């Protein structure tokens, strides 16, 4: 069993239902183990979309980039199923360019 420490103000601003939903969700994904509990701590900093997590991991940015990659993969699959020859090459190039552009905005 572990205490998962988060900012006390942020945690206490949530309803009991929201707290329970987050705890249940994190357990269901394996991010937390059964018996772990989320605890508000005054010593824990406020977390926002710009917070970097160790080791310099920003999950919001990484999820955004993953979504760009998935969309580009779907685009590439569409290109493969619906174009051929030079059109296929152009379509795949466009899909890759769109992926890179999308990732720049994460």
mmCIF file of C-alpha atoms in Angstrom:
data_model
loop_
_atom_site.group_PDB
_atom_site.id
_atom_site.type_symbol
_atom_site.label_atom_id
_atom_site.label_comp_id
_atom_site.label_asym_id
_atom_site.label_seq_id
_atom_site.Cartn_x
_atom_site.Cartn_y
_atom_site.Cartn_z
ATOM 1 C CA UNK A 1 0.000 0.000 0.000
ATOM 2 C CA UNK A 2 1.251 3.432 -0.928
ATOM 3 C CA UNK A 3 0.030 6.964 -0.440
ATOM 4 C CA UNK A 4 -0.084 8.777 -3.762
ATOM 5 C CA UNK A 5 0.508 12.413 -2.821
ATOM 6 C CA UNK A 6 -1.144 15.161 -4.857
ATOM 7 C CA UNK A 7 -1.759 18.835 -4.177
ATOM 8 C CA UNK A 8 -4.163 19.077 -1.268
ATOM 9 C CA UNK A 9 -6.101 22.044 -2.658
ATOM 10 C CA UNK A 10 -6.633 20.380 -6.024
ATOM 11 C CA UNK A 11 -7.628 17.051 -4.480
ATOM 12 C CA UNK A 12 -10.009 18.564 -1.918
ATOM 13 C CA UNK A 13 -11.682 20.691 -4.616
ATOM 14 C CA UNK A 14 -13.035 17.463 -6.150
ATOM 15 C CA UNK A 15 -16.258 15.811 -5.055
ATOM 16 C CA UNK A 16 -16.073 12.423 -3.348
ATOM 17 C CA UNK A 17 -17.511 10.868 -6.520
ATOM 18 C CA UNK A 18 -14.761 12.471 -8.647
ATOM 19 C CA UNK A 19 -12.078 11.295 -6.211
ATOM 20 C CA UNK A 20 -13.485 7.760 -6.214
ATOM 21 C CA UNK A 21 -13.744 7.755 -10.028
ATOM 22 C CA UNK A 22 -10.102 8.828 -10.402
ATOM 23 C CA UNK A 23 -8.924 6.241 -7.889
ATOM 24 C CA UNK A 24 -10.936 3.489 -9.572
ATOM 25 C CA UNK A 25 -9.735 4.544 -13.030
ATOM 26 C CA UNK A 26 -6.065 4.613 -12.059
ATOM 27 C CA UNK A 27 -6.376 1.205 -10.409
ATOM 28 C CA UNK A 28 -8.091 -0.229 -13.490
ATOM 29 C CA UNK A 29 -5.197 0.909 -15.701
ATOM 30 C CA UNK A 30 -2.533 -0.415 -13.351
ATOM 31 C CA UNK A 31 -1.243 3.080 -12.564
ATOM 32 C CA UNK A 32 -2.187 2.389 -8.939
ATOM 33 C CA UNK A 33 -2.266 -0.910 -7.083
ATOM 34 C CA UNK A 34 -5.152 -2.165 -4.989
ATOM 35 C CA UNK A 35 -4.693 -0.652 -1.553
ATOM 36 C CA UNK A 36 -2.927 2.457 -2.818
ATOM 37 C CA UNK A 37 -4.727 5.662 -1.949
ATOM 38 C CA UNK A 38 -4.558 9.219 -3.214
ATOM 39 C CA UNK A 39 -3.846 11.668 -0.421
ATOM 40 C CA UNK A 40 -3.894 15.461 -0.539
ATOM 41 C CA UNK A 41 -0.633 16.981 0.652
ATOM 42 C CA UNK A 42 0.105 20.656 1.260
ATOM 43 C CA UNK A 43 3.729 19.911 0.272
ATOM 44 C CA UNK A 44 2.754 18.673 -3.200
ATOM 45 C CA UNK A 45 2.856 21.372 -5.887
ATOM 46 C CA UNK A 46 -0.136 22.300 -7.994
ATOM 47 C CA UNK A 47 -0.204 20.219 -11.161
ATOM 48 C CA UNK A 48 -1.197 21.755 -14.482
ATOM 49 C CA UNK A 49 -0.689 21.029 -18.165
ATOM 50 C CA UNK A 50 2.811 22.541 -18.067
ATOM 51 C CA UNK A 51 4.027 20.442 -15.143
ATOM 52 C CA UNK A 52 6.899 18.186 -16.108
ATOM 53 C CA UNK A 53 7.006 14.821 -14.420
ATOM 54 C CA UNK A 54 10.116 12.814 -13.707
ATOM 55 C CA UNK A 55 12.060 12.102 -15.811
ATOM 56 C CA UNK A 56 10.913 15.234 -17.615
ATOM 57 C CA UNK A 57 7.770 13.451 -18.772
ATOM 58 C CA UNK A 58 4.797 15.535 -19.785
ATOM 59 C CA UNK A 59 1.904 13.099 -20.220
ATOM 60 C CA UNK A 60 -0.390 15.652 -21.871
ATOM 61 C CA UNK A 61 2.191 16.371 -24.571
ATOM 62 C CA UNK A 62 2.955 12.690 -25.024
ATOM 63 C CA UNK A 63 -0.731 11.830 -25.371
ATOM 64 C CA UNK A 64 -1.141 14.617 -27.914
ATOM 65 C CA UNK A 65 1.796 13.302 -29.932
ATOM 66 C CA UNK A 66 0.445 9.765 -29.728
ATOM 67 C CA UNK A 67 -2.912 10.995 -31.049
ATOM 68 C CA UNK A 68 -1.104 12.660 -33.959
ATOM 69 C CA UNK A 69 0.719 9.387 -34.688
ATOM 70 C CA UNK A 70 -2.513 7.374 -34.555
ATOM 71 C CA UNK A 71 -4.288 9.796 -36.879
ATOM 72 C CA UNK A 72 -1.370 9.664 -39.311
ATOM 73 C CA UNK A 73 -1.430 5.871 -39.157
ATOM 74 C CA UNK A 74 -5.117 5.920 -40.043
ATOM 75 C CA UNK A 75 -4.330 8.326 -42.856
ATOM 76 C CA UNK A 76 -1.580 6.047 -44.152
ATOM 77 C CA UNK A 77 -3.964 3.088 -44.039
ATOM 78 C CA UNK A 78 -6.525 5.085 -45.996
ATOM 79 C CA UNK A 79 -3.863 6.048 -48.534
ATOM 80 C CA UNK A 80 -2.853 2.415 -48.956
ATOM 81 C CA UNK A 81 -6.434 1.248 -49.437
ATOM 82 C CA UNK A 82 -7.550 4.050 -51.728
ATOM 83 C CA UNK A 83 -4.592 5.163 -53.858
ATOM 84 C CA UNK A 84 -1.808 3.613 -55.899
ATOM 85 C CA UNK A 85 1.443 4.523 -57.597
ATOM 86 C CA UNK A 86 2.388 8.193 -57.518
ATOM 87 C CA UNK A 87 -0.898 9.041 -55.769
ATOM 88 C CA UNK A 88 0.001 6.622 -52.971
ATOM 89 C CA UNK A 89 3.406 8.228 -52.543
ATOM 90 C CA UNK A 90 1.842 11.705 -52.477
ATOM 91 C CA UNK A 91 -0.851 10.629 -50.057
ATOM 92 C CA UNK A 92 1.659 9.013 -47.674
ATOM 93 C CA UNK A 93 3.853 12.106 -47.890
ATOM 94 C CA UNK A 94 0.877 14.296 -47.005
ATOM 95 C CA UNK A 95 -0.073 12.029 -44.119
ATOM 96 C CA UNK A 96 3.468 12.216 -42.741
ATOM 97 C CA UNK A 97 3.623 15.995 -43.200
ATOM 98 C CA UNK A 98 0.300 16.327 -41.368
ATOM 99 C CA UNK A 99 1.670 14.130 -38.552
ATOM 100 C CA UNK A 100 4.735 16.346 -38.151
ATOM 101 C CA UNK A 101 2.609 19.508 -38.207
ATOM 102 C CA UNK A 102 0.215 18.079 -35.630
ATOM 103 C CA UNK A 103 3.087 17.100 -33.301
ATOM 104 C CA UNK A 104 4.502 20.641 -33.460
ATOM 105 C CA UNK A 105 1.351 21.901 -31.762
ATOM 106 C CA UNK A 106 1.438 19.507 -28.809
#
